[in-house]
Tab-separated table of C-alpha atoms in Angstrom:
chain	number	residue	atom	x	y	z
A	1	MET	CA	9.999	-8.852	-40.799
A	2	THR	CA	12.545	-6.946	-38.721
A	3	HIS	CA	15.463	-8.724	-37.299
A	4	CYS	CA	15.875	-9.247	-33.804
A	5	TYR	CA	18.984	-7.933	-32.135
A	6	ILE	CA	20.760	-6.639	-28.990
A	7	HIS	CA	23.223	-3.830	-29.319
A	8	ILE	CA	25.152	-2.960	-26.266
A	9	LYS	CA	27.384	0.196	-26.564
A	10	ASP	CA	29.782	1.455	-23.911
A	11	ALA	CA	27.494	0.278	-21.298
A	12	THR	CA	28.578	1.253	-17.726
A	13	LEU	CA	26.455	0.419	-14.798
A	14	LEU	CA	27.183	1.577	-11.347
A	15	TYR	CA	25.258	0.349	-8.221
A	16	PRO	CA	24.987	3.643	-6.683
A	17	SER	CA	26.044	3.716	-2.993
A	18	SER	CA	23.601	6.413	-1.906
A	19	PRO	CA	20.847	3.955	-0.869
A	20	TYR	CA	23.259	2.646	1.817
A	21	ASN	CA	24.636	5.947	2.833
A	22	ALA	CA	21.523	7.680	3.788
A	23	LEU	CA	18.762	5.238	5.010
A	24	THR	CA	16.531	7.353	7.078
A	25	LEU	CA	15.050	10.841	6.965
A	26	LYS	CA	16.445	11.387	10.358
A	27	GLU	CA	19.848	10.678	9.301
A	28	GLU	CA	19.529	12.809	6.142
A	29	VAL	CA	18.290	15.744	8.270
A	30	PHE	CA	21.198	15.234	10.927
A	31	LYS	CA	23.676	15.011	7.968
A	32	ARG	CA	22.449	18.398	6.539
A	33	LEU	CA	22.728	20.078	9.875
A	34	SER	CA	26.033	18.371	10.271
A	35	LEU	CA	24.994	16.927	13.567
A	36	GLY	CA	25.528	13.280	14.462
A	37	LYS	CA	28.498	11.134	13.733
A	38	PRO	CA	29.687	11.103	10.110
A	39	SER	CA	28.991	7.664	9.204
A	40	ARG	CA	31.393	5.565	7.142
A	41	LEU	CA	30.411	5.828	3.564
A	42	VAL	CA	30.554	3.016	1.097
A	43	TYR	CA	31.369	3.539	-2.552
A	44	ASP	CA	29.534	3.020	-5.817
A	45	ILE	CA	30.187	-0.461	-7.139
A	46	GLN	CA	31.003	-0.565	-10.819
A	47	ALA	CA	29.210	-3.725	-12.112
A	48	LEU	CA	29.732	-3.117	-15.781
A	49	LYS	CA	32.581	-1.345	-17.464
A	50	GLN	CA	32.487	-0.122	-20.977
A	51	VAL	CA	30.848	-3.348	-22.265
A	52	ASN	CA	30.342	-3.369	-25.993
A	53	LEU	CA	28.534	-6.138	-27.680
A	54	GLU	CA	26.489	-6.967	-30.708
A	55	ILE	CA	24.127	-9.872	-30.486
A	56	LYS	CA	22.467	-10.794	-33.817
A	57	GLU	CA	19.509	-13.041	-34.516
A	58	GLY	CA	20.016	-16.625	-34.229
A	59	GLU	CA	22.874	-16.273	-31.790
A	60	ARG	CA	22.779	-18.314	-28.668
A	61	VAL	CA	25.083	-16.540	-26.146
A	62	GLY	CA	26.460	-17.912	-22.952
A	63	ILE	CA	27.801	-15.481	-20.400
A	64	ILE	CA	30.265	-16.966	-18.010
A	65	GLY	CA	32.435	-15.726	-15.309
A	66	ARG	CA	33.067	-15.966	-11.763
A	67	ASN	CA	30.615	-14.828	-9.026
A	68	GLY	CA	30.301	-11.160	-8.947
A	69	ALA	CA	31.770	-10.588	-12.337
A	70	GLY	CA	28.694	-8.892	-13.484
A	71	LYS	CA	26.801	-11.622	-15.404
A	72	SER	CA	23.336	-11.182	-13.982
A	73	THR	CA	23.647	-7.715	-13.944
A	74	LEU	CA	24.160	-7.508	-17.787
A	75	LEU	CA	21.185	-9.625	-18.162
A	76	LYS	CA	19.048	-7.468	-16.029
A	77	ALA	CA	20.363	-4.486	-17.875
A	78	ILE	CA	19.434	-6.004	-21.201
A	79	ALA	CA	15.993	-6.756	-19.655
A	80	GLY	CA	15.949	-2.990	-18.748
A	81	VAL	CA	15.427	-3.575	-15.061
A	82	TYR	CA	18.533	-1.855	-14.147
A	83	PRO	CA	19.205	1.484	-15.895
A	84	LEU	CA	22.683	2.324	-17.237
A	85	GLN	CA	24.946	5.256	-16.130
A	86	THR	CA	26.311	5.749	-19.511
A	87	GLY	CA	26.230	4.070	-22.878
A	88	ALA	CA	23.143	2.420	-24.298
A	89	ILE	CA	21.397	-0.794	-24.825
A	90	GLU	CA	19.235	-1.128	-27.869
A	91	THR	CA	16.982	-4.194	-28.377
A	92	GLN	CA	14.449	-5.211	-31.101
A	93	GLY	CA	12.244	-8.079	-30.373
A	94	LYS	CA	10.058	-9.124	-27.601
A	95	ILE	CA	12.050	-10.011	-24.579
A	96	ARG	CA	11.391	-12.666	-22.167
A	97	ALA	CA	13.231	-12.612	-19.026
A	98	MET	CA	13.435	-15.575	-16.700
A	99	PHE	CA	15.242	-14.735	-13.568
A	100	ASP	CA	13.668	-15.894	-10.241
A	101	LEU	CA	10.546	-17.799	-11.309
A	102	SER	CA	8.840	-17.929	-7.834
A	103	LEU	CA	9.251	-14.446	-7.141
A	104	GLY	CA	6.084	-12.529	-7.172
A	105	PHE	CA	3.520	-15.133	-6.159
A	106	GLU	CA	0.522	-14.236	-4.311
A	107	PHE	CA	0.392	-16.715	-1.453
A	108	GLU	CA	-3.291	-16.032	-0.288
A	109	ALA	CA	-4.323	-16.775	-3.919
A	110	THR	CA	-5.143	-19.876	-5.435
A	111	GLY	CA	-2.980	-21.735	-8.090
A	112	ARG	CA	-5.558	-20.743	-10.719
A	113	GLU	CA	-5.552	-17.104	-9.832
A	114	ASN	CA	-1.797	-16.983	-9.678
A	115	ILE	CA	-1.597	-18.286	-13.271
A	116	MET	CA	-3.667	-15.216	-14.351
A	117	TYR	CA	-1.468	-13.070	-12.054
A	118	ARG	CA	1.619	-14.130	-13.494
A	119	GLY	CA	0.411	-14.323	-17.127
A	120	LEU	CA	-0.682	-10.610	-16.794
A	121	LEU	CA	2.662	-9.780	-15.279
A	122	LEU	CA	4.200	-11.146	-18.408
A	123	GLY	CA	2.237	-9.063	-20.703
A	124	GLU	CA	-0.503	-11.327	-21.795
A	125	SER	CA	-4.100	-10.544	-22.008
A	126	PRO	CA	-6.756	-12.261	-19.834
A	127	LYS	CA	-8.210	-13.990	-22.840
A	128	ASN	CA	-4.940	-15.472	-23.750
A	129	ILE	CA	-4.165	-16.817	-20.406
A	130	ARG	CA	-7.683	-18.352	-19.957
A	131	GLU	CA	-6.993	-20.366	-23.219
A	132	LYS	CA	-3.719	-21.530	-21.815
A	133	GLU	CA	-4.877	-22.188	-18.330
A	134	GLN	CA	-5.687	-25.919	-18.741
A	135	GLN	CA	-2.379	-26.572	-20.645
A	136	ILE	CA	-0.515	-24.970	-17.636
A	137	ILE	CA	-2.361	-26.982	-15.043
A	138	GLU	CA	-1.722	-30.208	-16.808
A	139	PHE	CA	1.931	-29.533	-17.299
A	140	ALA	CA	2.414	-28.592	-13.654
A	141	GLU	CA	0.630	-31.875	-12.517
A	142	LEU	CA	-1.319	-30.018	-9.790
A	143	GLY	CA	-4.668	-31.675	-10.334
A	144	ASP	CA	-7.228	-30.412	-7.763
A	145	PHE	CA	-4.699	-28.617	-5.964
A	146	ILE	CA	-4.913	-25.779	-8.563
A	147	ASP	CA	-7.787	-24.348	-6.547
A	148	PHE	CA	-6.298	-24.220	-3.102
A	149	PRO	CA	-4.292	-21.285	-1.969
A	150	ILE	CA	-0.666	-21.603	-2.951
A	151	LYS	CA	0.537	-21.220	0.644
A	152	THR	CA	-0.666	-24.868	1.014
A	153	TYR	CA	1.537	-26.053	-1.745
A	154	SER	CA	4.942	-27.937	-1.162
A	155	ALA	CA	8.200	-26.343	-2.410
A	156	GLY	CA	8.146	-28.750	-5.446
A	157	MET	CA	4.561	-28.126	-6.373
A	158	LEU	CA	5.444	-24.209	-6.293
A	159	VAL	CA	8.362	-24.641	-8.486
A	160	ARG	CA	6.289	-26.768	-10.885
A	161	LEU	CA	3.609	-24.229	-11.281
A	162	ALA	CA	6.176	-21.321	-11.515
A	163	PHE	CA	8.014	-23.271	-14.300
A	164	ALA	CA	4.844	-24.076	-16.215
A	165	ILE	CA	3.597	-20.645	-16.048
A	166	SER	CA	6.822	-18.937	-17.068
A	167	THR	CA	7.559	-21.323	-20.082
A	168	THR	CA	4.207	-21.043	-21.563
A	169	VAL	CA	4.589	-17.270	-22.501
A	170	SER	CA	7.476	-17.232	-25.055
A	171	GLY	CA	9.307	-14.474	-26.535
A	172	GLU	CA	11.843	-13.616	-29.132
A	173	ILE	CA	14.777	-12.765	-26.942
A	174	LEU	CA	15.201	-15.231	-24.220
A	175	LEU	CA	17.079	-14.073	-21.083
A	176	LEU	CA	17.937	-16.922	-18.859
A	177	ASP	CA	19.652	-16.878	-15.380
A	178	GLU	CA	20.795	-20.415	-15.048
A	179	ILE	CA	19.162	-23.228	-16.912
A	180	LEU	CA	16.083	-24.188	-14.956
A	181	GLY	CA	15.448	-27.584	-13.595
A	182	ALA	CA	12.429	-28.183	-11.532
A	183	GLY	CA	10.802	-31.001	-9.416
A	184	ASP	CA	11.522	-34.737	-9.281
A	185	ALA	CA	13.242	-36.811	-11.722
A	186	ALA	CA	10.165	-37.329	-13.973
A	187	PHE	CA	9.389	-33.704	-13.924
A	188	GLN	CA	12.786	-32.712	-14.660
A	189	ALA	CA	12.789	-34.697	-17.966
A	190	LYS	CA	9.707	-33.054	-18.974
A	191	ALA	CA	10.968	-29.637	-18.040
A	192	ARG	CA	14.268	-30.136	-19.873
A	193	LYS	CA	12.207	-30.804	-22.975
A	194	ARG	CA	10.065	-27.810	-22.514
A	195	MET	CA	13.076	-25.695	-21.877
A	196	GLU	CA	14.758	-27.022	-25.053
A	197	GLU	CA	11.632	-26.338	-27.149
A	198	MET	CA	11.658	-22.778	-25.872
A	199	ILE	CA	15.315	-22.343	-26.701
A	200	SER	CA	14.803	-23.704	-30.284
A	201	GLN	CA	11.943	-21.256	-30.698
A	202	ALA	CA	13.492	-18.137	-29.625
A	203	LYS	CA	15.360	-15.981	-31.903
A	204	ILE	CA	18.246	-15.003	-29.515
A	205	ILE	CA	19.146	-16.814	-26.214
A	206	VAL	CA	21.342	-14.933	-23.660
A	207	LEU	CA	22.234	-17.625	-21.014
A	208	VAL	CA	24.024	-17.070	-17.671
A	209	SER	CA	25.389	-20.311	-16.499
A	210	HIS	CA	28.297	-21.709	-14.249
A	211	ASP	CA	27.807	-25.039	-15.776
A	212	MET	CA	30.129	-25.226	-18.708
A	213	SER	CA	28.498	-28.398	-20.191
A	214	SER	CA	25.223	-26.502	-20.670
A	215	ILE	CA	26.960	-23.654	-22.095
A	216	ARG	CA	28.739	-25.870	-24.699
A	217	ARG	CA	25.613	-27.840	-25.518
A	218	ILE	CA	23.192	-24.879	-25.869
A	219	CYS	CA	25.349	-21.906	-26.820
A	220	THR	CA	27.106	-20.961	-30.084
A	221	ARG	CA	28.939	-18.139	-28.675
A	222	ALA	CA	30.277	-17.339	-25.105
A	223	ILE	CA	31.278	-14.222	-23.349
A	224	TYR	CA	33.642	-14.357	-20.325
A	225	LEU	CA	33.119	-11.458	-17.849
A	226	GLN	CA	35.634	-10.484	-15.237
A	227	ASN	CA	35.022	-7.572	-12.899
A	228	GLY	CA	32.331	-6.167	-15.222
A	229	GLN	CA	34.533	-6.228	-18.460
A	230	VAL	CA	34.418	-8.476	-21.343
A	231	ILE	CA	37.798	-10.491	-21.445
A	232	ALA	CA	36.874	-13.213	-23.934
A	233	ASP	CA	34.281	-13.388	-26.615
A	234	GLY	CA	34.169	-16.262	-29.285
A	235	PRO	CA	32.968	-19.637	-29.912
A	236	ALA	CA	31.436	-21.422	-26.809
A	237	ASP	CA	33.777	-24.212	-26.752
A	238	GLU	CA	36.884	-22.112	-26.787
A	239	VAL	CA	35.860	-19.466	-24.241
A	240	ALA	CA	34.392	-22.009	-21.906
A	241	GLN	CA	37.732	-23.889	-21.995
A	242	LYS	CA	39.685	-20.740	-21.492
A	243	TYR	CA	37.499	-20.024	-18.438
A	244	LEU	CA	38.077	-23.399	-17.090
A	245	VAL	CA	41.741	-23.021	-17.355
A	246	SER	CA	41.765	-19.635	-15.698
A	247	VAL	CA	39.866	-20.843	-12.782
A	248	GLY	CA	42.095	-23.604	-12.259
A	249	ALA	CA	39.533	-26.351	-12.915
A	250	GLY	CA	42.006	-27.699	-15.637
A	251	GLY	CA	41.241	-28.379	-19.217
A	252	GLY	CA	40.389	-32.099	-19.951
A	253	ASN	CA	36.762	-32.843	-21.290
B	1	MET	CA	5.624	11.690	-21.445
B	2	LYS	CA	3.280	10.385	-24.306
B	3	ASN	CA	5.290	7.336	-24.474
B	4	TYR	CA	5.125	6.787	-20.850
B	5	LEU	CA	1.283	7.116	-20.684
B	6	ARG	CA	1.179	4.583	-23.641
B	7	GLU	CA	3.276	2.162	-21.332
B	8	ILE	CA	0.915	2.629	-18.481
B	9	TRP	CA	-2.057	1.976	-20.790
B	10	ALA	CA	-0.164	-1.045	-22.172
B	11	THR	CA	0.029	-2.750	-18.795
B	12	ARG	CA	-3.668	-1.894	-17.921
B	13	TYR	CA	-4.471	-5.794	-17.575
B	14	PHE	CA	-1.751	-6.049	-14.991
B	15	TRP	CA	-2.464	-3.175	-12.739
B	16	SER	CA	-6.250	-3.441	-13.005
B	17	HIS	CA	-5.948	-7.181	-11.832
B	18	LEU	CA	-3.410	-6.186	-8.972
B	19	ALA	CA	-6.183	-3.860	-7.737
B	20	ARG	CA	-9.137	-6.323	-8.121
B	21	ALA	CA	-6.914	-9.062	-6.410
B	22	GLU	CA	-6.101	-6.818	-3.533
B	23	LEU	CA	-9.562	-5.801	-2.884
B	24	LYS	CA	-10.510	-9.708	-3.006
B	25	TYR	CA	-7.810	-10.872	-0.722
B	26	LYS	CA	-8.399	-8.013	1.870
B	27	PHE	CA	-11.670	-9.598	2.653
B	28	ARG	CA	-11.313	-13.233	1.748
B	29	ARG	CA	-10.428	-14.410	5.254
B	30	SER	CA	-13.232	-12.658	7.121
B	31	ARG	CA	-16.727	-14.007	7.172
B	32	LEU	CA	-18.292	-10.523	6.563
B	33	GLY	CA	-15.985	-9.714	3.690
B	34	LEU	CA	-16.474	-6.457	1.979
B	35	LEU	CA	-19.165	-5.554	4.478
B	36	TRP	CA	-16.349	-4.507	6.841
B	37	THR	CA	-15.596	-1.582	4.713
B	38	MET	CA	-19.030	-0.265	5.519
B	39	ILE	CA	-19.261	-1.466	9.117
B	40	ASN	CA	-15.938	0.002	10.082
B	41	PRO	CA	-16.789	3.762	9.595
B	42	LEU	CA	-20.257	3.008	10.770
B	43	ILE	CA	-18.970	1.892	14.109
B	44	LEU	CA	-16.511	4.809	14.343
B	45	MET	CA	-19.225	7.320	13.568
B	46	LEU	CA	-21.530	5.866	16.285
B	47	MET	CA	-18.648	6.170	18.706
B	48	ILE	CA	-17.684	9.549	17.859
B	49	THR	CA	-21.127	10.766	17.379
B	50	ILE	CA	-22.145	9.479	20.933
B	51	ILE	CA	-19.066	10.858	22.642
B	52	PHE	CA	-18.628	14.081	20.962
B	53	GLY	CA	-22.308	14.772	20.194
B	54	ASN	CA	-22.887	14.682	24.016
B	55	LEU	CA	-19.805	16.616	24.818
B	56	PHE	CA	-20.781	19.524	22.395
B	57	GLY	CA	-24.426	19.027	22.784
B	58	ILE	CA	-25.148	18.430	19.081
B	59	PRO	CA	-28.315	16.363	18.046
B	60	MET	CA	-27.601	12.820	16.547
B	61	GLN	CA	-29.300	13.186	13.236
B	62	ASP	CA	-27.299	16.412	12.496
B	63	PHE	CA	-23.924	15.128	13.654
B	64	ALA	CA	-24.108	11.516	12.490
B	65	PRO	CA	-23.939	12.113	8.792
B	66	TYR	CA	-21.382	14.916	9.139
B	67	VAL	CA	-18.969	12.623	10.967
B	68	PHE	CA	-19.705	9.626	8.718
B	69	SER	CA	-18.873	11.853	5.463
B	70	GLY	CA	-15.808	13.103	7.222
B	71	LEU	CA	-14.626	9.738	8.048
B	72	ILE	CA	-14.968	8.061	4.644
B	73	VAL	CA	-13.140	11.010	2.769
B	74	TRP	CA	-10.548	11.073	5.563
B	75	GLU	CA	-9.929	7.388	5.218
B	76	PHE	CA	-9.402	7.897	1.529
B	77	VAL	CA	-6.748	10.664	2.150
B	78	LEU	CA	-5.011	8.690	4.782
B	79	GLY	CA	-4.990	5.504	2.783
B	80	SER	CA	-3.609	7.269	-0.346
B	81	ALA	CA	-0.913	8.824	1.793
B	82	LEU	CA	0.082	6.307	4.380
B	83	GLY	CA	-1.241	3.235	2.415
B	84	GLY	CA	0.756	4.551	-0.568
B	85	CYS	CA	3.961	4.502	1.264
B	86	ASN	CA	4.238	0.777	0.848
B	87	SER	CA	3.001	0.567	-2.506
B	88	LEU	CA	6.455	0.420	-4.195
B	89	LEU	CA	8.055	-1.449	-1.273
B	90	MET	CA	5.631	-4.192	-1.622
B	91	SER	CA	6.085	-4.528	-5.427
B	92	GLU	CA	9.752	-5.322	-5.259
B	93	ALA	CA	9.218	-8.792	-6.709
B	94	TYR	CA	7.660	-7.254	-9.858
B	95	ILE	CA	9.817	-4.264	-10.092
B	96	LYS	CA	12.989	-6.231	-10.091
B	97	GLN	CA	11.873	-8.632	-12.735
B	98	PHE	CA	9.982	-6.350	-15.365
B	99	ARG	CA	10.409	-2.975	-16.708
B	100	HIS	CA	6.823	-1.691	-16.182
B	101	PRO	CA	6.230	2.113	-15.417
B	102	LEU	CA	6.721	2.483	-11.549
B	103	VAL	CA	3.721	4.594	-11.241
B	104	ILE	CA	1.411	1.650	-11.896
B	105	TYR	CA	1.972	0.386	-8.380
B	106	PRO	CA	0.777	3.651	-6.610
B	107	LEU	CA	-2.053	3.526	-9.171
B	108	LYS	CA	-3.249	0.145	-7.872
B	109	THR	CA	-3.174	1.456	-4.368
B	110	THR	CA	-5.243	4.426	-5.411
B	111	LEU	CA	-7.616	2.350	-7.379
B	112	VAL	CA	-8.198	0.127	-4.241
B	113	GLN	CA	-8.744	3.397	-2.252
B	114	VAL	CA	-11.383	4.683	-4.575
B	115	ALA	CA	-13.171	1.319	-4.542
B	116	THR	CA	-13.117	1.280	-0.720
B	117	PHE	CA	-14.448	4.739	-0.799
B	118	LEU	CA	-17.269	3.966	-3.195
B	119	ILE	CA	-18.425	0.844	-1.025
B	120	ALA	CA	-18.157	2.780	2.170
B	121	ILE	CA	-20.235	5.690	0.836
B	122	GLN	CA	-23.072	3.003	0.355
B	123	ALA	CA	-23.509	2.723	4.057
B	124	MET	CA	-24.009	6.462	4.186
B	125	PHE	CA	-26.562	6.445	1.457
B	126	LEU	CA	-28.333	3.664	3.401
B	127	TRP	CA	-28.133	5.786	6.498
B	128	LEU	CA	-29.737	8.989	4.643
B	129	LEU	CA	-32.342	6.718	3.059
B	130	VAL	CA	-33.647	5.605	6.392
B	131	THR	CA	-33.250	9.099	8.189
B	132	ASP	CA	-33.800	11.650	5.657
B	133	PRO	CA	-33.727	10.890	1.982
B	134	THR	CA	-34.163	14.313	0.543
B	135	ASN	CA	-30.567	15.018	-0.663
B	136	LEU	CA	-29.887	11.546	-1.554
B	137	TRP	CA	-30.373	11.960	-5.530
B	138	LEU	CA	-27.827	14.740	-5.524
B	139	GLY	CA	-25.309	12.749	-3.698
B	140	ILE	CA	-25.754	10.045	-6.148
B	141	ILE	CA	-25.537	12.330	-9.124
B	142	THR	CA	-22.341	13.971	-7.911
B	143	LEU	CA	-20.656	10.769	-6.743
B	144	PRO	CA	-18.793	9.993	-10.155
B	145	ILE	CA	-17.428	13.467	-10.096
B	146	THR	CA	-16.273	13.183	-6.571
B	147	ALA	CA	-14.892	9.801	-7.061
B	148	PHE	CA	-12.873	11.034	-10.039
B	149	CYS	CA	-11.589	13.973	-8.152
B	150	LEU	CA	-10.327	11.733	-5.262
B	151	PHE	CA	-8.786	9.394	-7.807
B	152	LEU	CA	-6.846	12.510	-9.412
B	153	LEU	CA	-5.874	13.445	-5.803
B	154	GLY	CA	-4.925	10.109	-4.653
B	155	TRP	CA	-2.581	9.072	-7.411
B	156	PRO	CA	-0.059	11.735	-7.192
B	157	ILE	CA	-0.096	11.436	-3.363
B	158	ALA	CA	0.527	7.875	-3.529
B	159	ILE	CA	3.337	8.257	-6.159
B	160	LEU	CA	5.071	11.018	-3.860
B	161	THR	CA	4.760	9.078	-0.514
B	162	SER	CA	5.770	5.415	-1.993
B	163	SER	CA	8.920	7.014	-3.739
B	164	ILE	CA	9.985	8.888	-0.755
B	165	ASN	CA	9.260	6.078	1.435
B	166	LEU	CA	11.540	3.761	-0.634
B	167	LYS	CA	14.419	6.179	-0.113
B	168	TYR	CA	13.722	6.900	3.475
B	169	ARG	CA	12.223	3.939	5.264
B	170	ASP	CA	11.261	6.069	8.357
B	171	PHE	CA	9.140	8.464	6.101
B	172	ALA	CA	5.975	6.633	7.044
B	173	GLN	CA	6.451	7.355	10.738
B	174	VAL	CA	7.047	11.001	10.078
B	175	LEU	CA	3.965	11.141	7.689
B	176	GLY	CA	1.898	9.482	10.166
B	177	LEU	CA	2.554	12.376	12.710
B	178	VAL	CA	1.890	14.919	9.950
B	179	MET	CA	-1.397	13.309	9.119
B	180	GLN	CA	-2.296	13.209	12.727
B	181	LEU	CA	-1.722	16.977	12.831
B	182	LEU	CA	-3.867	17.656	9.695
B	183	TRP	CA	-6.639	15.569	11.252
B	184	TYR	CA	-6.873	17.914	14.094
B	185	ILE	CA	-6.981	21.135	12.029
B	186	SER	CA	-9.387	19.396	9.576
B	187	PRO	CA	-13.191	19.484	9.875
B	188	VAL	CA	-13.374	15.808	9.742
B	189	PHE	CA	-15.512	15.684	12.837
B	190	PHE	CA	-15.155	19.065	14.289
B	191	GLN	CA	-17.567	21.388	12.996
B	192	PRO	CA	-16.434	24.927	11.873
B	193	GLU	CA	-18.739	26.389	14.617
B	194	MET	CA	-16.652	24.681	17.177
B	195	PHE	CA	-13.665	26.699	16.080
B	196	LYS	CA	-13.529	29.796	18.308
B	197	SER	CA	-10.537	31.811	17.402
B	198	LYS	CA	-10.386	33.707	14.055
B	199	GLU	CA	-7.042	32.296	13.202
B	200	LEU	CA	-8.383	28.644	13.447
B	201	VAL	CA	-11.395	29.437	11.208
B	202	ALA	CA	-9.003	30.941	8.582
B	203	LEU	CA	-6.937	27.877	8.888
B	204	LEU	CA	-10.024	25.809	8.085
B	205	GLU	CA	-10.837	28.020	5.169
B	206	TYR	CA	-7.399	27.541	3.500
B	207	ASN	CA	-7.040	23.934	4.349
B	208	PRO	CA	-7.677	21.933	1.229
B	209	ILE	CA	-9.103	19.010	3.215
B	210	THR	CA	-12.122	21.165	4.081
B	211	HIS	CA	-12.882	21.695	0.353
B	212	ILE	CA	-12.206	17.940	-0.410
B	213	LEU	CA	-14.730	17.188	2.368
B	214	ASN	CA	-17.143	19.599	0.819
B	215	LEU	CA	-17.303	17.634	-2.296
B	216	VAL	CA	-19.277	15.074	-0.362
B	217	ARG	CA	-20.839	17.266	2.134
B	218	ALA	CA	-22.446	19.949	0.123
B	219	PRO	CA	-24.623	17.537	-1.960
B	220	LEU	CA	-25.516	15.106	0.792
B	221	LEU	CA	-25.897	17.413	3.831
B	222	ASN	CA	-26.742	20.720	2.508
B	223	GLY	CA	-28.452	19.608	-0.796
B	224	SER	CA	-26.433	21.928	-3.182
B	225	PHE	CA	-23.595	21.490	-5.594
B	226	PRO	CA	-20.118	21.803	-4.119
B	227	SER	CA	-19.184	25.483	-4.782
B	228	ALA	CA	-16.751	26.884	-7.285
B	229	VAL	CA	-14.446	27.698	-4.550
B	230	ASP	CA	-14.440	24.089	-3.535
B	231	PHE	CA	-13.607	22.863	-7.021
B	232	GLY	CA	-11.115	25.527	-7.185
B	233	TYR	CA	-9.163	24.306	-4.230
B	234	VAL	CA	-9.503	20.735	-5.314
B	235	PHE	CA	-8.428	21.255	-8.811
B	236	GLY	CA	-5.644	23.475	-7.666
B	237	LEU	CA	-4.373	20.772	-5.331
B	238	ILE	CA	-4.565	18.144	-8.079
B	239	ALA	CA	-2.448	20.377	-10.391
B	240	VAL	CA	0.195	21.024	-7.779
B	241	LEU	CA	0.223	17.292	-6.652
B	242	SER	CA	0.464	16.140	-10.114
B	243	LEU	CA	3.312	18.503	-11.163
B	244	LEU	CA	5.243	17.514	-8.005
B	245	ALA	CA	4.729	13.863	-8.886
B	246	ILE	CA	5.857	14.285	-12.309
B	247	TRP	CA	8.837	16.164	-11.369
B	248	ARG	CA	9.737	13.627	-8.708
B	249	MET	CA	9.433	10.556	-11.067
B	250	ASN	CA	11.358	12.211	-13.667
B	251	ARG	CA	14.196	12.492	-11.167
B	252	VAL	CA	14.106	9.317	-9.601
B	253	GLU	CA	12.398	6.783	-11.644
B	254	LYS	CA	15.594	5.377	-13.033
B	255	THR	CA	17.455	5.011	-9.589
B	256	LEU	CA	14.595	3.664	-7.340
B	257	VAL	CA	15.264	0.267	-8.266
B	258	TYR	CA	18.512	0.268	-6.548
B	259	TYR	CA	16.766	1.226	-3.141
B	260	PHE	CA	15.216	-2.082	-2.556
């Protein structure tokens, strides 16, 4: 049995400016011919700078920092969605990323079809999904609505369905962007329980959150990012405290 | 490369389902459903046959299958090129969440196009069954080869147009004009005999669209296998387009995610 790990070595990630500098073929051609006004160029944004991290099996890592510090970018780089400019990220273990749950729904399709859709997207086989289907429908409390096109769903129903599908397929490395809550009070309690089950089963958790109390509750280790660099790395309590002090939210609790 | 192909295979449930779902939703909200795929070229064919048949004085029973075969093949080419433009753009939600090979989205578009072609050609078979069924069996025998060739053509086309369109959002408009031009110099409904000047005939000869059309026309209209020259052109084009698509994806696959 191999151990799961995430090794991040000298990771540098730039958001290239080229997508914003030449948007149309017409502009590109005019630029090549040096016609037209030279438009003001925007510059590459350095989202991660020389990040080095070793995350071992059993660790629950919280990533904290202010908006735009590179937290979500780091998570997406670990998931392999955003490629690095230099450095490398090596992972061992089945990655399960939960970023934006309601993204990628097919609104013309029924709830039942969307379960299949999302399940396949998550890498499951059709047979596996059919086995889990009933369980998902029950958890989402959709009843007969499951055979209606999901464009008829209320926002709450949609979130419940998204949550039920996404949390049914588990993984060894769990990447979370904010702790997920969904629906009304009763459903939230159920969702929290499901979430905690997932967290206890996963071998590695990386959680991005602005909520220091959930970081302290869930994580064993925290990483404080600022301007794409790691400025603190240590036990969750200590780093969370440091973060609160530095943003002026005071110590206390 | 080998790894990449393995990744495409590993996601087969996903893309094959995407293709099936797209076909299904395309027709869900219309009463006639899949029949539209057959009726559409049928009506277009009737219009063109009546107008141009009269204009050029060609008898209906010769011209109708010629136009019909032209239209369904052209629809495929157009669908891969122009329809392909949106295949990456529309898959943003998937691409930004999962690291699947990007070429599976153009692949989905191509599969939908091939399926549409296979449905539409049924109407052609039906037409021939009623009017003149002599060549029907050859058409049915060669259909798998034809469909496979079209698939191998459509996929790299869709990869190229979708990746370019993601970078330059006005590419689809430009491509629309190019395709319009291609339509006028291809024998989609013009017959080679209508081209008077020697230059135009030569243009027709070297136009790969002519030879793609022959894949369907040779068996169904002439009762013969497509010639070696036709296959030569088609496989040559497949090779060139595939190499271009591989080269292009090698260069841009990693950065395309930033262009959404």
